[in-house]
């Protein structure tokens, strides 16, 4: 509902990457209207990336890492711990790529053959920002503007009747 360039007479898919789950909605665009064709949820999100980053930190330091701190480390790639800077950039990159690949594989598997006919994948949610590699893993993918709020804005447009035409 927030995408400005919906392809006419095509299947599209919204992939909303969250903390522990990723939701997806397959929709058909026809005659300026968008109608659902199916969807679901996979039990995988950015939490798995944070777990991997925390494990790498633990391997390096022998200390546990809180998930809030793991999120900051994932964003920066570095952290100061007990007076020395740890460079976890390579571990963070691997965690991002592996998590993005797992999410894309699960969503595409759930879509089955219909996934081959999707004209555009729209990425939303905080995970679309935390996992930029997703744009390379879904065909014709685009991160929606302000992806963390895209769903809320879309729901608001449905409720208020202020939908954009395709």
Short mmCIF file of N, CA and C in Angstrom, two decimals:
data_model
loop_
_atom_site.label_atom_id
_atom_site.label_comp_id
_atom_site.label_asym_id
_atom_site.label_seq_id
_atom_site.Cartn_x
_atom_site.Cartn_y
_atom_site.Cartn_z
N UNK A 1 0.81 -1.21 0.00
CA UNK A 1 0.00 0.00 0.00
C UNK A 1 0.85 1.27 0.00
N UNK A 2 2.13 1.15 0.36
CA UNK A 2 2.97 2.35 0.39
C UNK A 2 3.93 2.41 -0.79
N UNK A 3 3.95 1.39 -1.62
CA UNK A 3 4.84 1.39 -2.79
C UNK A 3 4.24 2.30 -3.86
N UNK A 4 5.08 3.06 -4.51
CA UNK A 4 4.59 4.00 -5.51
C UNK A 4 4.63 3.44 -6.93
N UNK A 5 5.28 2.32 -7.12
CA UNK A 5 5.48 1.82 -8.48
C UNK A 5 5.02 0.37 -8.64
N UNK A 6 3.77 0.11 -8.26
CA UNK A 6 3.27 -1.25 -8.37
C UNK A 6 3.14 -1.65 -9.83
N UNK A 7 3.71 -2.80 -10.20
CA UNK A 7 3.59 -3.24 -11.59
C UNK A 7 2.17 -3.72 -11.89
N UNK A 8 1.57 -3.20 -12.93
CA UNK A 8 0.20 -3.54 -13.28
C UNK A 8 0.11 -4.98 -13.80
N UNK A 9 -1.00 -5.64 -13.48
CA UNK A 9 -1.28 -7.01 -13.92
C UNK A 9 -0.14 -7.97 -13.57
N UNK A 10 0.29 -7.91 -12.33
CA UNK A 10 1.42 -8.72 -11.88
C UNK A 10 1.20 -9.21 -10.46
N UNK A 11 1.96 -10.23 -10.11
CA UNK A 11 2.05 -10.66 -8.72
C UNK A 11 3.15 -9.86 -8.05
N UNK A 12 2.90 -9.45 -6.82
CA UNK A 12 3.92 -8.79 -6.01
C UNK A 12 3.96 -9.52 -4.67
N UNK A 13 5.03 -9.30 -3.94
CA UNK A 13 5.14 -9.92 -2.63
C UNK A 13 5.77 -8.94 -1.65
N UNK A 14 5.07 -8.73 -0.54
CA UNK A 14 5.60 -7.92 0.56
C UNK A 14 6.25 -8.89 1.54
N UNK A 15 7.51 -8.62 1.88
CA UNK A 15 8.23 -9.43 2.86
C UNK A 15 8.58 -8.51 4.02
N UNK A 16 7.98 -8.79 5.19
CA UNK A 16 8.16 -7.96 6.38
C UNK A 16 9.04 -8.72 7.36
N UNK A 17 10.30 -8.33 7.43
CA UNK A 17 11.28 -9.01 8.27
C UNK A 17 11.26 -8.40 9.66
N UNK A 18 10.87 -9.23 10.62
CA UNK A 18 10.78 -8.78 11.99
C UNK A 18 11.87 -9.36 12.87
N UNK A 19 11.64 -9.27 14.17
CA UNK A 19 12.64 -9.70 15.14
C UNK A 19 12.80 -11.23 15.17
N UNK A 20 11.69 -11.94 15.32
CA UNK A 20 11.78 -13.40 15.37
C UNK A 20 11.06 -14.09 14.23
N UNK A 21 10.24 -13.36 13.50
CA UNK A 21 9.52 -13.95 12.37
C UNK A 21 9.60 -13.04 11.16
N UNK A 22 9.34 -13.63 10.02
CA UNK A 22 9.23 -12.88 8.77
C UNK A 22 7.88 -13.22 8.17
N UNK A 23 7.07 -12.19 7.94
CA UNK A 23 5.75 -12.38 7.35
C UNK A 23 5.82 -11.99 5.88
N UNK A 24 5.01 -12.65 5.08
CA UNK A 24 4.98 -12.32 3.66
C UNK A 24 3.54 -12.38 3.16
N UNK A 25 3.25 -11.52 2.20
CA UNK A 25 1.93 -11.48 1.57
C UNK A 25 2.14 -11.43 0.07
N UNK A 26 1.53 -12.37 -0.61
CA UNK A 26 1.53 -12.40 -2.06
C UNK A 26 0.25 -11.70 -2.52
N UNK A 27 0.35 -10.80 -3.48
CA UNK A 27 -0.82 -10.06 -3.93
C UNK A 27 -0.80 -9.91 -5.44
N UNK A 28 -1.99 -9.74 -6.00
CA UNK A 28 -2.17 -9.52 -7.43
C UNK A 28 -2.56 -8.07 -7.64
N UNK A 29 -1.86 -7.41 -8.56
CA UNK A 29 -2.19 -6.04 -8.93
C UNK A 29 -2.92 -6.11 -10.26
N UNK A 30 -4.15 -5.60 -10.30
CA UNK A 30 -4.93 -5.60 -11.54
C UNK A 30 -5.96 -4.48 -11.48
N UNK A 31 -6.08 -3.74 -12.56
CA UNK A 31 -7.08 -2.69 -12.64
C UNK A 31 -6.95 -1.63 -11.57
N UNK A 32 -5.74 -1.35 -11.16
CA UNK A 32 -5.51 -0.32 -10.14
C UNK A 32 -5.82 -0.78 -8.72
N UNK A 33 -6.13 -2.05 -8.56
CA UNK A 33 -6.44 -2.61 -7.24
C UNK A 33 -5.41 -3.66 -6.86
N UNK A 34 -5.25 -3.83 -5.56
CA UNK A 34 -4.33 -4.83 -5.04
C UNK A 34 -5.16 -5.81 -4.22
N UNK A 35 -5.05 -7.10 -4.56
CA UNK A 35 -5.80 -8.11 -3.83
C UNK A 35 -4.89 -9.23 -3.36
N UNK A 36 -5.11 -9.70 -2.14
CA UNK A 36 -4.26 -10.77 -1.59
C UNK A 36 -4.45 -12.09 -2.34
N UNK A 37 -3.35 -12.79 -2.50
CA UNK A 37 -3.34 -14.10 -3.15
C UNK A 37 -2.87 -15.18 -2.18
N UNK A 38 -2.38 -14.79 -1.03
CA UNK A 38 -1.88 -15.74 -0.05
C UNK A 38 -0.79 -15.10 0.78
N UNK A 39 -0.28 -15.86 1.70
CA UNK A 39 0.78 -15.34 2.55
C UNK A 39 1.00 -16.25 3.73
N UNK A 40 1.87 -15.83 4.59
CA UNK A 40 2.18 -16.63 5.76
C UNK A 40 3.32 -16.04 6.54
N UNK A 41 3.94 -16.87 7.34
CA UNK A 41 5.01 -16.43 8.22
C UNK A 41 6.04 -17.54 8.33
N UNK A 42 7.29 -17.16 8.40
CA UNK A 42 8.36 -18.11 8.67
C UNK A 42 9.02 -17.73 9.99
N UNK A 43 9.43 -18.73 10.72
CA UNK A 43 10.00 -18.51 12.06
C UNK A 43 11.50 -18.19 11.95
N UNK A 44 11.78 -17.04 11.40
CA UNK A 44 13.17 -16.62 11.26
C UNK A 44 13.18 -15.11 11.10
N UNK A 45 14.07 -14.43 11.80
CA UNK A 45 14.15 -12.98 11.71
C UNK A 45 15.53 -12.50 12.12
N UNK A 46 15.65 -11.21 12.42
CA UNK A 46 16.95 -10.64 12.75
C UNK A 46 17.49 -11.17 14.08
N UNK A 47 16.63 -11.73 14.92
CA UNK A 47 17.08 -12.32 16.18
C UNK A 47 18.18 -13.36 15.94
N UNK A 48 18.04 -14.15 14.89
CA UNK A 48 19.05 -15.17 14.59
C UNK A 48 20.39 -14.54 14.26
N UNK A 49 20.38 -13.40 13.60
CA UNK A 49 21.63 -12.70 13.33
C UNK A 49 22.26 -12.23 14.64
N UNK A 50 21.44 -11.68 15.54
CA UNK A 50 21.95 -11.21 16.81
C UNK A 50 22.51 -12.37 17.64
N UNK A 51 21.85 -13.51 17.59
CA UNK A 51 22.36 -14.69 18.29
C UNK A 51 23.74 -15.09 17.77
N UNK A 52 23.90 -15.05 16.46
CA UNK A 52 25.19 -15.40 15.86
C UNK A 52 26.27 -14.41 16.24
N UNK A 53 25.93 -13.14 16.26
CA UNK A 53 26.88 -12.10 16.67
C UNK A 53 27.25 -12.30 18.14
N UNK A 54 26.26 -12.58 18.98
CA UNK A 54 26.53 -12.83 20.40
C UNK A 54 27.43 -14.04 20.58
N UNK A 55 27.23 -15.09 19.78
CA UNK A 55 28.09 -16.28 19.86
C UNK A 55 29.52 -15.95 19.45
N UNK A 56 29.68 -15.13 18.41
CA UNK A 56 31.03 -14.73 17.98
C UNK A 56 31.72 -13.91 19.07
N UNK A 57 30.95 -13.02 19.69
CA UNK A 57 31.48 -12.24 20.80
C UNK A 57 31.90 -13.17 21.93
N UNK A 58 31.05 -14.12 22.26
CA UNK A 58 31.36 -15.08 23.32
C UNK A 58 32.60 -15.89 23.02
N UNK A 59 32.77 -16.30 21.77
CA UNK A 59 33.96 -17.05 21.37
C UNK A 59 35.22 -16.22 21.53
N UNK A 60 35.09 -14.93 21.23
CA UNK A 60 36.24 -14.02 21.31
C UNK A 60 36.59 -13.64 22.74
N UNK A 61 35.56 -13.49 23.59
CA UNK A 61 35.80 -12.94 24.93
C UNK A 61 35.55 -13.92 26.07
N UNK A 62 34.77 -14.95 25.81
CA UNK A 62 34.38 -15.87 26.87
C UNK A 62 33.24 -15.34 27.72
N UNK A 63 32.67 -14.21 27.31
CA UNK A 63 31.58 -13.57 28.08
C UNK A 63 30.29 -13.60 27.26
N UNK A 64 29.15 -13.65 27.95
CA UNK A 64 27.87 -13.58 27.23
C UNK A 64 27.61 -12.15 26.75
N UNK A 65 26.71 -12.03 25.77
CA UNK A 65 26.36 -10.71 25.24
C UNK A 65 24.85 -10.58 25.20
N UNK A 66 24.33 -9.55 25.85
CA UNK A 66 22.91 -9.23 25.86
C UNK A 66 22.45 -8.93 24.42
N UNK A 67 21.21 -9.31 24.09
CA UNK A 67 20.70 -9.11 22.72
C UNK A 67 20.65 -7.64 22.33
N UNK A 68 20.39 -6.73 23.27
CA UNK A 68 20.40 -5.31 22.94
C UNK A 68 21.79 -4.85 22.54
N UNK A 69 22.80 -5.34 23.24
CA UNK A 69 24.18 -5.00 22.90
C UNK A 69 24.56 -5.69 21.59
N UNK A 70 24.09 -6.91 21.39
CA UNK A 70 24.36 -7.63 20.13
C UNK A 70 23.83 -6.85 18.94
N UNK A 71 22.66 -6.21 19.10
CA UNK A 71 22.10 -5.39 18.02
C UNK A 71 23.01 -4.21 17.71
N UNK A 72 23.56 -3.58 18.74
CA UNK A 72 24.48 -2.45 18.54
C UNK A 72 25.77 -2.92 17.89
N UNK A 73 26.28 -4.08 18.32
CA UNK A 73 27.50 -4.63 17.72
C UNK A 73 27.24 -4.97 16.26
N UNK A 74 26.07 -5.53 15.96
CA UNK A 74 25.73 -5.87 14.58
C UNK A 74 25.68 -4.62 13.71
N UNK A 75 25.20 -3.52 14.27
CA UNK A 75 25.11 -2.28 13.51
C UNK A 75 26.47 -1.64 13.29
N UNK A 76 27.39 -1.78 14.27
CA UNK A 76 28.67 -1.09 14.18
C UNK A 76 29.83 -2.00 13.77
N UNK A 77 29.73 -3.28 14.08
CA UNK A 77 30.81 -4.21 13.75
C UNK A 77 31.95 -4.22 14.75
N UNK A 78 31.95 -3.27 15.64
CA UNK A 78 33.01 -3.15 16.63
C UNK A 78 32.39 -2.86 17.99
N UNK A 79 33.15 -3.23 19.03
CA UNK A 79 32.71 -2.94 20.38
C UNK A 79 33.94 -2.86 21.28
N UNK A 80 33.89 -1.98 22.26
CA UNK A 80 34.95 -1.92 23.26
C UNK A 80 34.53 -2.80 24.43
N UNK A 81 35.38 -3.74 24.76
CA UNK A 81 35.09 -4.67 25.86
C UNK A 81 36.33 -4.77 26.74
N UNK A 82 36.13 -4.43 28.01
CA UNK A 82 37.22 -4.46 28.99
C UNK A 82 38.46 -3.70 28.50
N UNK A 83 38.19 -2.53 27.94
CA UNK A 83 39.27 -1.63 27.57
C UNK A 83 39.91 -1.88 26.22
N UNK A 84 39.49 -2.90 25.51
CA UNK A 84 40.08 -3.10 24.18
C UNK A 84 38.98 -3.21 23.13
N UNK A 85 39.30 -2.68 21.96
CA UNK A 85 38.31 -2.71 20.88
C UNK A 85 38.36 -4.06 20.17
N UNK A 86 37.19 -4.65 20.04
CA UNK A 86 37.06 -5.90 19.29
C UNK A 86 36.47 -5.59 17.92
N UNK A 87 37.11 -6.08 16.89
CA UNK A 87 36.59 -5.92 15.54
C UNK A 87 35.88 -7.20 15.15
N UNK A 88 34.57 -7.15 15.14
CA UNK A 88 33.75 -8.31 14.78
C UNK A 88 33.11 -8.12 13.41
N UNK A 89 33.68 -7.23 12.60
CA UNK A 89 33.11 -6.90 11.30
C UNK A 89 32.89 -8.14 10.44
N UNK A 90 33.87 -9.01 10.35
CA UNK A 90 33.74 -10.21 9.51
C UNK A 90 32.65 -11.15 10.04
N UNK A 91 32.58 -11.29 11.35
CA UNK A 91 31.55 -12.14 11.95
C UNK A 91 30.17 -11.55 11.73
N UNK A 92 30.05 -10.23 11.85
CA UNK A 92 28.77 -9.57 11.63
C UNK A 92 28.34 -9.73 10.18
N UNK A 93 29.26 -9.53 9.26
CA UNK A 93 28.95 -9.67 7.83
C UNK A 93 28.46 -11.09 7.53
N UNK A 94 29.16 -12.08 8.04
CA UNK A 94 28.76 -13.48 7.82
C UNK A 94 27.40 -13.75 8.44
N UNK A 95 27.14 -13.21 9.62
CA UNK A 95 25.84 -13.40 10.28
C UNK A 95 24.72 -12.76 9.47
N UNK A 96 24.97 -11.56 8.94
CA UNK A 96 23.96 -10.89 8.12
C UNK A 96 23.66 -11.68 6.85
N UNK A 97 24.70 -12.10 6.17
CA UNK A 97 24.52 -12.85 4.91
C UNK A 97 23.79 -14.17 5.18
N UNK A 98 24.21 -14.90 6.19
CA UNK A 98 23.59 -16.19 6.48
C UNK A 98 22.14 -16.05 6.92
N UNK A 99 21.85 -15.03 7.71
CA UNK A 99 20.47 -14.80 8.15
C UNK A 99 19.60 -14.38 6.97
N UNK A 100 20.10 -13.46 6.15
CA UNK A 100 19.34 -13.03 4.97
C UNK A 100 19.08 -14.21 4.04
N UNK A 101 20.09 -15.04 3.83
CA UNK A 101 19.92 -16.20 2.95
C UNK A 101 18.87 -17.15 3.52
N UNK A 102 18.91 -17.39 4.81
CA UNK A 102 17.94 -18.30 5.44
C UNK A 102 16.52 -17.75 5.31
N UNK A 103 16.35 -16.45 5.49
CA UNK A 103 15.03 -15.83 5.36
C UNK A 103 14.54 -15.95 3.92
N UNK A 104 15.38 -15.56 2.97
CA UNK A 104 14.98 -15.62 1.56
C UNK A 104 14.65 -17.05 1.15
N UNK A 105 15.47 -17.99 1.54
CA UNK A 105 15.22 -19.40 1.19
C UNK A 105 13.89 -19.88 1.75
N UNK A 106 13.59 -19.53 2.98
CA UNK A 106 12.35 -19.97 3.62
C UNK A 106 11.11 -19.34 2.97
N UNK A 107 11.19 -18.05 2.68
CA UNK A 107 10.06 -17.38 2.05
C UNK A 107 9.85 -17.91 0.64
N UNK A 108 10.91 -18.02 -0.13
CA UNK A 108 10.78 -18.51 -1.50
C UNK A 108 10.28 -19.95 -1.53
N UNK A 109 10.72 -20.77 -0.58
CA UNK A 109 10.23 -22.16 -0.50
C UNK A 109 8.75 -22.17 -0.17
N UNK A 110 8.32 -21.29 0.73
CA UNK A 110 6.90 -21.23 1.11
C UNK A 110 6.05 -20.76 -0.07
N UNK A 111 6.57 -19.86 -0.88
CA UNK A 111 5.82 -19.39 -2.05
C UNK A 111 5.73 -20.46 -3.14
N UNK A 112 6.71 -21.36 -3.13
CA UNK A 112 6.71 -22.42 -4.14
C UNK A 112 6.85 -21.84 -5.54
N UNK A 113 6.17 -22.47 -6.48
CA UNK A 113 6.28 -22.05 -7.88
C UNK A 113 5.75 -20.65 -8.12
N UNK A 114 4.82 -20.20 -7.29
CA UNK A 114 4.28 -18.84 -7.45
C UNK A 114 5.38 -17.79 -7.31
N UNK A 115 6.40 -18.09 -6.49
CA UNK A 115 7.50 -17.16 -6.29
C UNK A 115 8.25 -16.84 -7.58
N UNK A 116 8.23 -17.77 -8.52
CA UNK A 116 8.90 -17.56 -9.80
C UNK A 116 8.19 -16.51 -10.66
N UNK A 117 6.93 -16.22 -10.34
CA UNK A 117 6.14 -15.32 -11.15
C UNK A 117 5.90 -13.96 -10.48
N UNK A 118 6.60 -13.71 -9.39
CA UNK A 118 6.50 -12.42 -8.70
C UNK A 118 7.30 -11.38 -9.47
N UNK A 119 6.63 -10.28 -9.83
CA UNK A 119 7.29 -9.21 -10.59
C UNK A 119 8.19 -8.37 -9.70
N UNK A 120 7.79 -8.21 -8.43
CA UNK A 120 8.57 -7.37 -7.52
C UNK A 120 8.36 -7.82 -6.09
N UNK A 121 9.45 -7.84 -5.34
CA UNK A 121 9.41 -8.11 -3.90
C UNK A 121 9.65 -6.78 -3.19
N UNK A 122 8.76 -6.45 -2.26
CA UNK A 122 8.90 -5.24 -1.46
C UNK A 122 9.31 -5.66 -0.06
N UNK A 123 10.38 -5.08 0.44
CA UNK A 123 10.92 -5.43 1.75
C UNK A 123 10.55 -4.37 2.78
N UNK A 124 10.03 -4.83 3.91
CA UNK A 124 9.61 -3.92 4.98
C UNK A 124 10.07 -4.46 6.32
N UNK A 125 9.83 -3.69 7.36
CA UNK A 125 10.20 -4.09 8.71
C UNK A 125 11.62 -3.68 9.04
N UNK A 126 11.93 -3.76 10.31
CA UNK A 126 13.28 -3.41 10.77
C UNK A 126 14.35 -4.29 10.16
N UNK A 127 14.00 -5.51 9.84
CA UNK A 127 14.96 -6.42 9.22
C UNK A 127 15.39 -6.01 7.83
N UNK A 128 14.55 -5.25 7.14
CA UNK A 128 14.94 -4.76 5.81
C UNK A 128 16.10 -3.79 5.91
N UNK A 129 16.20 -3.09 7.05
CA UNK A 129 17.32 -2.18 7.29
C UNK A 129 18.52 -2.95 7.83
N UNK A 130 18.28 -3.86 8.77
CA UNK A 130 19.37 -4.61 9.41
C UNK A 130 20.02 -5.62 8.47
N UNK A 131 19.28 -6.05 7.45
CA UNK A 131 19.78 -7.07 6.53
C UNK A 131 19.72 -6.57 5.08
N UNK A 132 20.57 -5.60 4.72
CA UNK A 132 20.51 -5.05 3.36
C UNK A 132 20.80 -6.09 2.28
N UNK A 133 21.41 -7.19 2.65
CA UNK A 133 21.72 -8.26 1.68
C UNK A 133 20.45 -8.88 1.10
N UNK A 134 19.33 -8.70 1.77
CA UNK A 134 18.07 -9.26 1.26
C UNK A 134 17.73 -8.76 -0.14
N UNK A 135 18.11 -7.54 -0.45
CA UNK A 135 17.79 -7.00 -1.78
C UNK A 135 18.47 -7.80 -2.89
N UNK A 136 19.57 -8.45 -2.58
CA UNK A 136 20.26 -9.28 -3.58
C UNK A 136 19.71 -10.70 -3.62
N UNK A 137 18.93 -11.08 -2.64
CA UNK A 137 18.48 -12.46 -2.52
C UNK A 137 17.06 -12.69 -2.99
N UNK A 138 16.31 -11.62 -3.15
CA UNK A 138 14.98 -11.70 -3.74
C UNK A 138 15.04 -11.05 -5.12
N UNK A 139 14.47 -11.69 -6.14
CA UNK A 139 14.49 -11.08 -7.47
C UNK A 139 13.72 -9.76 -7.48
N UNK A 140 14.24 -8.76 -8.14
CA UNK A 140 13.59 -7.46 -8.29
C UNK A 140 13.10 -6.92 -6.94
N UNK A 141 13.98 -6.90 -5.96
CA UNK A 141 13.60 -6.46 -4.61
C UNK A 141 13.82 -4.97 -4.43
N UNK A 142 12.96 -4.39 -3.60
CA UNK A 142 13.06 -2.97 -3.27
C UNK A 142 12.69 -2.80 -1.80
N UNK A 143 13.49 -2.05 -1.08
CA UNK A 143 13.16 -1.71 0.30
C UNK A 143 12.19 -0.54 0.27
N UNK A 144 11.05 -0.70 0.95
CA UNK A 144 10.07 0.37 0.98
C UNK A 144 10.61 1.57 1.75
N UNK A 145 10.16 2.77 1.39
CA UNK A 145 10.56 3.95 2.16
C UNK A 145 10.12 3.78 3.61
N UNK A 146 10.97 4.15 4.52
CA UNK A 146 10.68 4.04 5.96
C UNK A 146 10.14 2.65 6.29
N UNK A 147 10.93 1.62 6.02
CA UNK A 147 10.44 0.24 6.10
C UNK A 147 9.93 -0.19 7.47
N UNK A 148 10.42 0.42 8.54
CA UNK A 148 9.94 0.04 9.86
C UNK A 148 8.49 0.45 10.09
N UNK A 149 8.02 1.45 9.37
CA UNK A 149 6.66 1.94 9.54
C UNK A 149 5.78 1.64 8.33
N UNK A 150 6.30 0.99 7.32
CA UNK A 150 5.56 0.77 6.08
C UNK A 150 4.25 0.02 6.31
N UNK A 151 4.27 -1.04 7.12
CA UNK A 151 3.03 -1.78 7.38
C UNK A 151 2.01 -0.94 8.11
N UNK A 152 2.45 -0.21 9.12
CA UNK A 152 1.52 0.63 9.87
C UNK A 152 0.89 1.68 8.95
N UNK A 153 1.70 2.27 8.09
CA UNK A 153 1.17 3.25 7.14
C UNK A 153 0.19 2.61 6.17
N UNK A 154 0.51 1.40 5.71
CA UNK A 154 -0.40 0.69 4.81
C UNK A 154 -1.73 0.38 5.47
N UNK A 155 -1.69 -0.10 6.72
CA UNK A 155 -2.93 -0.38 7.45
C UNK A 155 -3.75 0.90 7.64
N UNK A 156 -3.06 2.00 7.96
CA UNK A 156 -3.75 3.27 8.13
C UNK A 156 -4.46 3.68 6.84
N UNK A 157 -3.80 3.48 5.71
CA UNK A 157 -4.42 3.83 4.42
C UNK A 157 -5.63 2.97 4.13
N UNK A 158 -5.57 1.70 4.50
CA UNK A 158 -6.73 0.83 4.31
C UNK A 158 -7.89 1.31 5.15
N UNK A 159 -7.63 1.61 6.42
CA UNK A 159 -8.68 2.03 7.35
C UNK A 159 -9.28 3.37 6.96
N UNK A 160 -8.44 4.30 6.52
CA UNK A 160 -8.95 5.64 6.20
C UNK A 160 -9.40 5.80 4.76
N UNK A 161 -9.14 4.76 3.94
CA UNK A 161 -9.56 4.82 2.54
C UNK A 161 -8.70 5.74 1.70
N UNK A 162 -7.44 5.94 2.08
CA UNK A 162 -6.55 6.82 1.33
C UNK A 162 -5.50 6.01 0.59
N UNK A 163 -5.93 5.01 -0.14
CA UNK A 163 -5.01 4.15 -0.88
C UNK A 163 -4.49 4.84 -2.12
N UNK A 164 -3.25 4.57 -2.43
CA UNK A 164 -2.69 5.03 -3.71
C UNK A 164 -3.17 4.08 -4.79
N UNK A 165 -3.40 4.59 -5.96
CA UNK A 165 -3.74 3.69 -7.05
C UNK A 165 -2.45 3.13 -7.62
N UNK A 166 -2.56 1.94 -8.21
CA UNK A 166 -1.37 1.27 -8.77
C UNK A 166 -0.91 1.94 -10.03
#
